[in-house]
Short mmCIF file of C-alpha atoms in Angstrom, two decimals:
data_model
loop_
_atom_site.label_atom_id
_atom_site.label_comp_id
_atom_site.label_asym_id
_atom_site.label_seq_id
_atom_site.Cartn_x
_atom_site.Cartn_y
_atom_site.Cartn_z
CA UNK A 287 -30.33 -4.44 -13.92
CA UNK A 288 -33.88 -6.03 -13.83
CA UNK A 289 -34.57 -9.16 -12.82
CA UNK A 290 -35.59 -11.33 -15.19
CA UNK A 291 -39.06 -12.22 -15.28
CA UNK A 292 -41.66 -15.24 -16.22
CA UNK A 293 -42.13 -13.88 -19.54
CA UNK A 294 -38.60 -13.26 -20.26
CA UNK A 295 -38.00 -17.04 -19.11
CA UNK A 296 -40.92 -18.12 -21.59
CA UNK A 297 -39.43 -15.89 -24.88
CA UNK A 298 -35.79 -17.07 -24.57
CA UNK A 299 -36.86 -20.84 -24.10
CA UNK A 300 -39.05 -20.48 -27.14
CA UNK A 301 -42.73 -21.55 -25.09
CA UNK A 302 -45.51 -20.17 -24.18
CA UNK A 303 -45.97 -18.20 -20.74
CA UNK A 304 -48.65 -20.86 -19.46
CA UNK A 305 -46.04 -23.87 -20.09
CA UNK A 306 -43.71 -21.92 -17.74
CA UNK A 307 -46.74 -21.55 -15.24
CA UNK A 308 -47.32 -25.31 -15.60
CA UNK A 309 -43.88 -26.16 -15.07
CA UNK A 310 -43.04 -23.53 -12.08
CA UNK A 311 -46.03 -24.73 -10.07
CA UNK A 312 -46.72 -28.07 -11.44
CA UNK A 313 -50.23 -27.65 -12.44
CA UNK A 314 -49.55 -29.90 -15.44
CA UNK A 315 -47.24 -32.24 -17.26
CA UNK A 316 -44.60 -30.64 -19.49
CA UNK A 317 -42.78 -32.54 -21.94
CA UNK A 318 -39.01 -33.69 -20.98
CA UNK A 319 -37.36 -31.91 -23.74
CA UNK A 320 -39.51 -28.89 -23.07
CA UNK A 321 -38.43 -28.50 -19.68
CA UNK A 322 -34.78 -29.06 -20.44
CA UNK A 323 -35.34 -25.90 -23.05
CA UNK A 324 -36.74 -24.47 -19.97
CA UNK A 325 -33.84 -25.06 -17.28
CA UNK A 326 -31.58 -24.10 -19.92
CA UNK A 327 -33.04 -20.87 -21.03
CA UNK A 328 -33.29 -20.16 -16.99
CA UNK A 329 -29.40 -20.72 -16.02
CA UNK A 330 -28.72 -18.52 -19.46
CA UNK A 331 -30.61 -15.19 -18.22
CA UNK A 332 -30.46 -15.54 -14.83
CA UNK A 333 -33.52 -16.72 -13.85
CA UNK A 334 -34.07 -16.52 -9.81
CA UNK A 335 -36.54 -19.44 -9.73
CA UNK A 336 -33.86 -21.92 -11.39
CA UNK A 337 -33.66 -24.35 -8.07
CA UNK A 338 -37.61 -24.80 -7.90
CA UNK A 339 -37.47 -25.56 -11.57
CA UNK A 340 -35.13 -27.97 -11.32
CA UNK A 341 -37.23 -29.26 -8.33
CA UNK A 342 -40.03 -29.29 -10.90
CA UNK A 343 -38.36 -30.96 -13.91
CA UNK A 344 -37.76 -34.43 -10.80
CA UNK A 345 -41.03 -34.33 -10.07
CA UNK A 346 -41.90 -33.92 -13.35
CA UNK A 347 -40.20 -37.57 -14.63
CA UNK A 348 -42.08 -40.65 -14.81
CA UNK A 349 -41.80 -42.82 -11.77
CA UNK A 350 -41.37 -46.59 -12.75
CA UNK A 351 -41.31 -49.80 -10.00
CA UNK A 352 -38.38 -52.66 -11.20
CA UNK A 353 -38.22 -55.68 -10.33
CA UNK A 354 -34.71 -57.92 -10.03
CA UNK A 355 -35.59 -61.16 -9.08
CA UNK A 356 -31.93 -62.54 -8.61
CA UNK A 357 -30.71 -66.03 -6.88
CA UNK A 358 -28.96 -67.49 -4.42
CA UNK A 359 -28.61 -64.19 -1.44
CA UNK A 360 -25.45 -65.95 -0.07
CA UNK A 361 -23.62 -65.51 -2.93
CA UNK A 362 -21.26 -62.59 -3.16
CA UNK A 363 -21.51 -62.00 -6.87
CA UNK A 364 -25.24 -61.43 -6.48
CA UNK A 365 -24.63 -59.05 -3.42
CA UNK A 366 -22.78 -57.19 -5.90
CA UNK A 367 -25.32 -57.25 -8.66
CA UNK A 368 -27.77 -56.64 -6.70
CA UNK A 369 -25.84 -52.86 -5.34
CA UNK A 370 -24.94 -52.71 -8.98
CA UNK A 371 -28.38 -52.46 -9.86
CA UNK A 372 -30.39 -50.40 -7.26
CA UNK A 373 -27.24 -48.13 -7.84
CA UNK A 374 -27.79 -47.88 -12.10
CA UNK A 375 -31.15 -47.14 -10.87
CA UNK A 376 -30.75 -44.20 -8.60
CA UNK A 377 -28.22 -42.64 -11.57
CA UNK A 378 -31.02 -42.17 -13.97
CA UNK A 379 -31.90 -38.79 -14.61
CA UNK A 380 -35.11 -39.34 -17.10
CA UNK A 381 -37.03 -41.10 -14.67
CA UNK A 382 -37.29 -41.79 -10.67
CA UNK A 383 -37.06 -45.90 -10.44
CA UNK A 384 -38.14 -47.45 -7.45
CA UNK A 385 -36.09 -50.70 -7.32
CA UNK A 386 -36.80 -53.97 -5.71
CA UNK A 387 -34.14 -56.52 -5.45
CA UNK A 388 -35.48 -60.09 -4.76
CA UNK A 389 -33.24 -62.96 -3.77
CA UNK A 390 -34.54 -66.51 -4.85
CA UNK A 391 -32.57 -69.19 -2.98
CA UNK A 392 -34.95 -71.71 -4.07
CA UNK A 393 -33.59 -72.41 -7.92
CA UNK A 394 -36.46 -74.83 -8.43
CA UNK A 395 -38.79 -73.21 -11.12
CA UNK A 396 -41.98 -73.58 -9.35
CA UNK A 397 -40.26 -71.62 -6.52
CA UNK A 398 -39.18 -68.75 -9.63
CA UNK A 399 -42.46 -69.32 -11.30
CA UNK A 400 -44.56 -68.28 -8.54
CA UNK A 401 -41.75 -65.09 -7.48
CA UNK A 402 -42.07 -63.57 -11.10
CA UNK A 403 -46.29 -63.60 -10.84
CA UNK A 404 -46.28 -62.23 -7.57
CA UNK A 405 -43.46 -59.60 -8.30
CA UNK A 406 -45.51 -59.00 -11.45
CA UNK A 407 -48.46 -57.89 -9.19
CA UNK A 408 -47.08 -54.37 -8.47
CA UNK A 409 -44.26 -53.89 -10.84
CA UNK A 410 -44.10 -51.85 -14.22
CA UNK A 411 -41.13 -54.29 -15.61
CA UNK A 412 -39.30 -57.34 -14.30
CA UNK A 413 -35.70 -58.28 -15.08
CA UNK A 414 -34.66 -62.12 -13.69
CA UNK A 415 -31.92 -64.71 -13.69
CA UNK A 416 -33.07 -68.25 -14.13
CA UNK A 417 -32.47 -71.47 -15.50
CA UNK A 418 -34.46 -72.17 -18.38
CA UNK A 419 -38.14 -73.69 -17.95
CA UNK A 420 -41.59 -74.52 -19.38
CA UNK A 421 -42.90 -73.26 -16.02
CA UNK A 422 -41.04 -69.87 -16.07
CA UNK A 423 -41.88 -69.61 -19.29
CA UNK A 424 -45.36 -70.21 -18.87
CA UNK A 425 -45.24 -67.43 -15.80
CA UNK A 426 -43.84 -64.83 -18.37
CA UNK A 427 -46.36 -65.47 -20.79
CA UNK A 428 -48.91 -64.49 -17.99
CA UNK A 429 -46.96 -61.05 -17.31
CA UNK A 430 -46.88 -60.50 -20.81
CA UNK A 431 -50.87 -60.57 -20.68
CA UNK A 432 -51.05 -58.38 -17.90
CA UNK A 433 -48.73 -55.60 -19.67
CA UNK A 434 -45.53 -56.20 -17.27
CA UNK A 435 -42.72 -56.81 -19.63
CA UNK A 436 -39.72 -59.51 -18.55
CA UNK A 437 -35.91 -58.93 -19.14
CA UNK A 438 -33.83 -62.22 -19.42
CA UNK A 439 -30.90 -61.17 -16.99
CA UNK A 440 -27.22 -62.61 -17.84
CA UNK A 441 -28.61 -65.96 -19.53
CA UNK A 442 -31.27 -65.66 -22.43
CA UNK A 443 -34.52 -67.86 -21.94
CA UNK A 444 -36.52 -69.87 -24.85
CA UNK A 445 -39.90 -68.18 -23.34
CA UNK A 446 -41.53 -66.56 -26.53
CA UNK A 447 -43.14 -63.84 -24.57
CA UNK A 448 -39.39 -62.39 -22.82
CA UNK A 449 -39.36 -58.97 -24.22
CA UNK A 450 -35.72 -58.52 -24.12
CA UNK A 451 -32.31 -60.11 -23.01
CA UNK A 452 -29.20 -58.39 -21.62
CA UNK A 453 -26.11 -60.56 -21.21
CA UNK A 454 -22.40 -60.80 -22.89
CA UNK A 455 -21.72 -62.94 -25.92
CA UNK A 456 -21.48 -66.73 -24.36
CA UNK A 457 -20.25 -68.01 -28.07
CA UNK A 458 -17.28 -65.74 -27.44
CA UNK A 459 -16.59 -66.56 -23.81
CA UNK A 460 -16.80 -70.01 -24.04
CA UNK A 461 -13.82 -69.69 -27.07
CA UNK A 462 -11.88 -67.09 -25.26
CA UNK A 463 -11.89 -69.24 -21.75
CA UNK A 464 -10.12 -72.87 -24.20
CA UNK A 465 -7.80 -70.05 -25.78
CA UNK A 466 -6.73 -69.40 -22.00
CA UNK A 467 -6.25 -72.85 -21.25
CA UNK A 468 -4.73 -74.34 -24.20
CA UNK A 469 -2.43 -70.73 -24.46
CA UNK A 470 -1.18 -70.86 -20.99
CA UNK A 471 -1.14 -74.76 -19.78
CA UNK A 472 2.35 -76.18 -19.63
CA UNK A 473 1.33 -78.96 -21.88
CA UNK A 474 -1.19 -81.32 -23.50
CA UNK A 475 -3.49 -83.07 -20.51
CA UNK A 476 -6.92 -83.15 -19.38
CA UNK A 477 -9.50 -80.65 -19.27
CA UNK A 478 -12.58 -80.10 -17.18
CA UNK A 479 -15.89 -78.17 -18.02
CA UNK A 480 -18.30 -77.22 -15.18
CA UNK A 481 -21.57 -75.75 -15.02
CA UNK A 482 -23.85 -75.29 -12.30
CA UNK A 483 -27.36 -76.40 -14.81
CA UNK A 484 -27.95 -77.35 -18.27
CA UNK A 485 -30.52 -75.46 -18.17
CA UNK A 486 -28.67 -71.68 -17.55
CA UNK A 487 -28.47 -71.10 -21.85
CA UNK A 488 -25.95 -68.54 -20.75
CA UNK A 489 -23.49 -71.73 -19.79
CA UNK A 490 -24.56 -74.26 -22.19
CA UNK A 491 -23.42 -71.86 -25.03
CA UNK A 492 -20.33 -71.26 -23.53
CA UNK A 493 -19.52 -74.91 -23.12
CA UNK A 494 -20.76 -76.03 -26.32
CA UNK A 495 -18.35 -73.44 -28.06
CA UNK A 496 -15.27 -74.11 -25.43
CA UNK A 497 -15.06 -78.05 -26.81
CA UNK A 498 -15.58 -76.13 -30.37
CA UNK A 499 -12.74 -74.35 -30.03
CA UNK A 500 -10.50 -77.16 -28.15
CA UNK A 501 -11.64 -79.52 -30.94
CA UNK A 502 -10.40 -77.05 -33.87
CA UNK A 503 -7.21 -75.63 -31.76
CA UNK A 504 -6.17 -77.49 -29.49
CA UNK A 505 -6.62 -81.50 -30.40
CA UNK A 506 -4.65 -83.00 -28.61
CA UNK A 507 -5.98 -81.90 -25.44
CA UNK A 508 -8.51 -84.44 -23.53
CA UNK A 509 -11.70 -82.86 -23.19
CA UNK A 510 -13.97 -84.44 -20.18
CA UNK A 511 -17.92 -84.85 -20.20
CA UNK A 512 -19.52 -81.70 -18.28
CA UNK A 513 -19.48 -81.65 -14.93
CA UNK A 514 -22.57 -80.43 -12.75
CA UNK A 515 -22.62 -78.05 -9.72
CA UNK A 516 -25.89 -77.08 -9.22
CA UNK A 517 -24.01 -73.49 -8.55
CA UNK A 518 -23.16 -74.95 -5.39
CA UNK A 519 -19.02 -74.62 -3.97
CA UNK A 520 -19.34 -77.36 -1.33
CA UNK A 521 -20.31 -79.60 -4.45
CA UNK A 522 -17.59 -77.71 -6.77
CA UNK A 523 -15.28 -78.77 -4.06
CA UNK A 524 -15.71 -82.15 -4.06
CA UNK A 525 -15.41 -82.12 -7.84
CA UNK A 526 -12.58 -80.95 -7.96
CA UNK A 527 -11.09 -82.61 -4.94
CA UNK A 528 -11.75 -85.86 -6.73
CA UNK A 529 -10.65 -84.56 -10.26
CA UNK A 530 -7.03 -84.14 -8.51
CA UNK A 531 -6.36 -86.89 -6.28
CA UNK A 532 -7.42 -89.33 -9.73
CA UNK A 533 -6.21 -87.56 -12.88
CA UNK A 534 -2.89 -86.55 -12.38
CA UNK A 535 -2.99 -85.33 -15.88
CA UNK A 536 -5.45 -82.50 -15.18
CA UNK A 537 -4.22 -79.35 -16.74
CA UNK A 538 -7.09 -77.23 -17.03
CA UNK A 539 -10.57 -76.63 -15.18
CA UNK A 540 -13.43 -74.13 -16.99
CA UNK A 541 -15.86 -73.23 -14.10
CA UNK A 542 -18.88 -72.20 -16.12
CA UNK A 543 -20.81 -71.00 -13.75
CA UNK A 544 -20.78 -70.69 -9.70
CA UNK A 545 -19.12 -72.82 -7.54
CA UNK A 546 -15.49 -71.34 -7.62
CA UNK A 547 -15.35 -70.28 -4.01
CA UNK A 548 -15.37 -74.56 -4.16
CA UNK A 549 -13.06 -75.17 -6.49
CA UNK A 550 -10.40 -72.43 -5.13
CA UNK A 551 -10.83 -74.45 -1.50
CA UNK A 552 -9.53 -77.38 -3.36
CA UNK A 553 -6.84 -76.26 -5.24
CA UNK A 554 -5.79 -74.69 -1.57
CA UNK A 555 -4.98 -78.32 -0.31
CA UNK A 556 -2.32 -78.76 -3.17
CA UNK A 557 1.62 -78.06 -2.55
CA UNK A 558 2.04 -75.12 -4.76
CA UNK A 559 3.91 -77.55 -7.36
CA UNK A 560 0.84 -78.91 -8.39
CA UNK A 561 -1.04 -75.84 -8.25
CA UNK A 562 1.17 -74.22 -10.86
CA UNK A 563 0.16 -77.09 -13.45
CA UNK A 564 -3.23 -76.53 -13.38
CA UNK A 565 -5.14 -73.41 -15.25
CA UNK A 566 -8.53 -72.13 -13.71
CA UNK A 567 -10.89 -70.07 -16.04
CA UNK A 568 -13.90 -68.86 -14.23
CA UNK A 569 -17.19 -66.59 -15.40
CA UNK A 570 -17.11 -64.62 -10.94
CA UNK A 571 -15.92 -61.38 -9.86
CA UNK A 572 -16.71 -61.26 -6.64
CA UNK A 573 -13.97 -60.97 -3.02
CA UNK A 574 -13.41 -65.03 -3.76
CA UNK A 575 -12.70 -64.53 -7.18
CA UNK A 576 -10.57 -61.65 -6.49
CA UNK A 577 -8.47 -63.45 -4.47
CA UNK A 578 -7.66 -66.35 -6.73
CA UNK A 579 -6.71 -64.12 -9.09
CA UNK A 580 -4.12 -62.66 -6.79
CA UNK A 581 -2.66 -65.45 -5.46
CA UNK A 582 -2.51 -66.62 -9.16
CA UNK A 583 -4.58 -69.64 -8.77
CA UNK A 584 -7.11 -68.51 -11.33
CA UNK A 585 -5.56 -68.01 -14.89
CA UNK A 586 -8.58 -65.32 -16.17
CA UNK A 587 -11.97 -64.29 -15.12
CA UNK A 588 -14.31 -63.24 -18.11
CA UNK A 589 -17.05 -61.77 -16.18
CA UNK A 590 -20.20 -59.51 -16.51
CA UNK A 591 -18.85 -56.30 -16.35
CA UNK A 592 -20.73 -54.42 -12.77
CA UNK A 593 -20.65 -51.46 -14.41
CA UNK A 594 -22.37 -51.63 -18.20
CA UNK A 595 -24.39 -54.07 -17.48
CA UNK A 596 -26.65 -53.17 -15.18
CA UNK A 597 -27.23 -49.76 -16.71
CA UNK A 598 -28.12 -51.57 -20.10
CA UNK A 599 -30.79 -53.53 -18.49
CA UNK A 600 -32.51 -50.49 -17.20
CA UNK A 601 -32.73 -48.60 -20.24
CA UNK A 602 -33.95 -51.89 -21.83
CA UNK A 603 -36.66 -51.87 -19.37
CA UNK A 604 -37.49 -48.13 -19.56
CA UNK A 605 -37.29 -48.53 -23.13
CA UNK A 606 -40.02 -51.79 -23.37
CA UNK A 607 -42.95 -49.71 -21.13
CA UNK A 608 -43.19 -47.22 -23.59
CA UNK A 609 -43.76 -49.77 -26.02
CA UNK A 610 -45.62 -52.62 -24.56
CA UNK A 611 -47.45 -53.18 -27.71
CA UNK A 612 -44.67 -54.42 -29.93
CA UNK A 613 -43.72 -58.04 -30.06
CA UNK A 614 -40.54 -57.75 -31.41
CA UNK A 615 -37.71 -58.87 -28.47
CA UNK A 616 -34.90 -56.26 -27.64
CA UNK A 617 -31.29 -57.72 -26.99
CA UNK A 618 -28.31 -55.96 -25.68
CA UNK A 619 -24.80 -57.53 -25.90
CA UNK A 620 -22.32 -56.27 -23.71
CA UNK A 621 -18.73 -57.47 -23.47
CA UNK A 622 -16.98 -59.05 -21.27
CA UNK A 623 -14.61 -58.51 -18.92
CA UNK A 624 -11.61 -59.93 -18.97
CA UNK A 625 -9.56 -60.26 -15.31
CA UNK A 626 -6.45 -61.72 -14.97
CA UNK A 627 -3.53 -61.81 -12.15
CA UNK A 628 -2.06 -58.79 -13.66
CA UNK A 629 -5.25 -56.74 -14.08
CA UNK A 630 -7.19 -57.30 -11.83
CA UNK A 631 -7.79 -53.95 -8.55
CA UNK A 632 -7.66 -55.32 -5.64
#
């Protein structure tokens, strides 16, 4: 039997002999779908140049440079988004990214500011975590002139010039963390919200609609004024290390945001009596986490899932370079995860 040949490659894919030529010794750019046609019509006949096509159809993609400008490097969580990332990267197949994961462990937003302009510099799209700020704002209304599109990570911002957001439904989590508490605690007491900023939108939505549902649900349950973190545990710890040695009534804490590496060192010191009476809902999934949800100190975890997220966030920003013209804003909502003792791998 003959081997098959060029042209026989070029009539069962449907193209023209030159488009094969292009493709087999990259003389030219070939259209994606055309050299799928291609690769298929090659592993259907035979063809004995299949591996250099293949070789052909990589270099053949678009390459695109990301840019992640997380927080806080000494964080586990971000560790994890961070290999979560460069690893949602690497698995796509219509493009060759080149990602940069930046750690920002000043949260000030001249320190962000200034990291999103100079990331900007040499990046085709930038996807960030920040608190919200006229300054940041300002900084992606400058990328937006230069033609670098910016991707609200995990909590929306008010800047008019984002071009999309990719996060879970806060409205939802915020309900879903009182129905925890108020479901599960052993009786009517006090309750504790904590976020790390008012300025994360990502936690002020959440809180707003955790009293919302207390208030409709749950009445007779004592709601406390927000607590603030900063999104540090040493100050999470002393929080909460106050909250139990003077309300005795304390029957539930919502930690809205980071900080629960903190609170989990504090409900540590208590006899396991006391521990029992008190119901942690948390927003982490990283090793700390993990571990209060095994020793049952931690009622549920309703995190960003490691998996969908990160993956959404890329096409997002493969999706906004092709159309950098529009000034519409692209959203993505993703759902939750929800951990608890029971379900959580260890």
């Amino acid at each position: 039997m003959n081997r098959p040949t060029i042209s026989d490659l070029a009539n069962t894919a449907g193209v023209s002999l030159s488009t094969v030529n292009r493709l087999l010794h990259g003389t030219g750019a070939v259209r994606a779908d055309t050299v799928d046609r291609i690769l298929d019509a090659a592993d259907k006949i035979g063809f004995y140049g299949l591996g250099a096509l293949r070789q052909r159809k990589h270099d053949n993609l678009p390459r695109r440079r990301f840019a992640f400008l997380l927080q806080q490097s000494h964080r586990p969580l971000y560790q994890l988004w961070a290999e979560a990332l460069t690893a949602a990267a690497c698995r796509r197949n219509d493009a060759v990214i080149e990602p940069n994961v930046i750690f920002e462990d000043d949260l000030s937003p001249e320190a962000v500011s200034a990291n999103l302009l100079r990331i900007g510099e040499t990046a085709d799209a930038v996807a960030v975590i920040t608190a919200d700020h006229p300054l940041v704002s300002q900084a992606i209304d400058d990328l937006r002139g230069r033609g670098v599109p910016v991707v609200a990570y995990v909590t929306d911002l008010s800047a008019a010039s984002r071009a999309g957001f990719v996060g879970t439904d806060n409205w939802k989590r915020g309900r879903t963390a009182a129905w925890f508490i108020s479901q599960t605690a052993d009786g009517a007491g006090k309750v504790f919200p904590l976020v790390g900023s008012n300025r994360y939108q990502c936690q002020d939505i959440a809180d707003a609609s955790f009293r919302s549902y207390m208030r409709e649900n749950a009445p007779s349950f004592q709601i406390s004024d927000t607590l603030l973190t900063h999104e540090e545990p040493e100050n999470a710890y002393e929080i909460v290390r106050s909250l139990i040695l003077q309300e005795p009534e304390i029957k539930g804490i919502f930690v809205n945001g980071g900080g629960i590496s903190g609170v989990l060192r504090a409900m540590r010191e208590l006899p396991a009596e006391r521990q029992n009476k008190i119901r942690i809902v948390c927003s982490d999934v990283g090793p700390e986490t993990r571990k209060g949800l095994s020793e049952g100190l931690i009622t549920a975890s309703l995190s960003h899932p490691l998996d969908k997220m990160p993956a959404e966030l890329i096409d997002v920003m493969l999706r906004l370079i092709d159309r950098r013209d529009t000034s519409s804003i692209e959203q993505r909502i993703v759902p939750f995860d929800i951990l608890t003792p029971e379900s959580i791998w260890t």
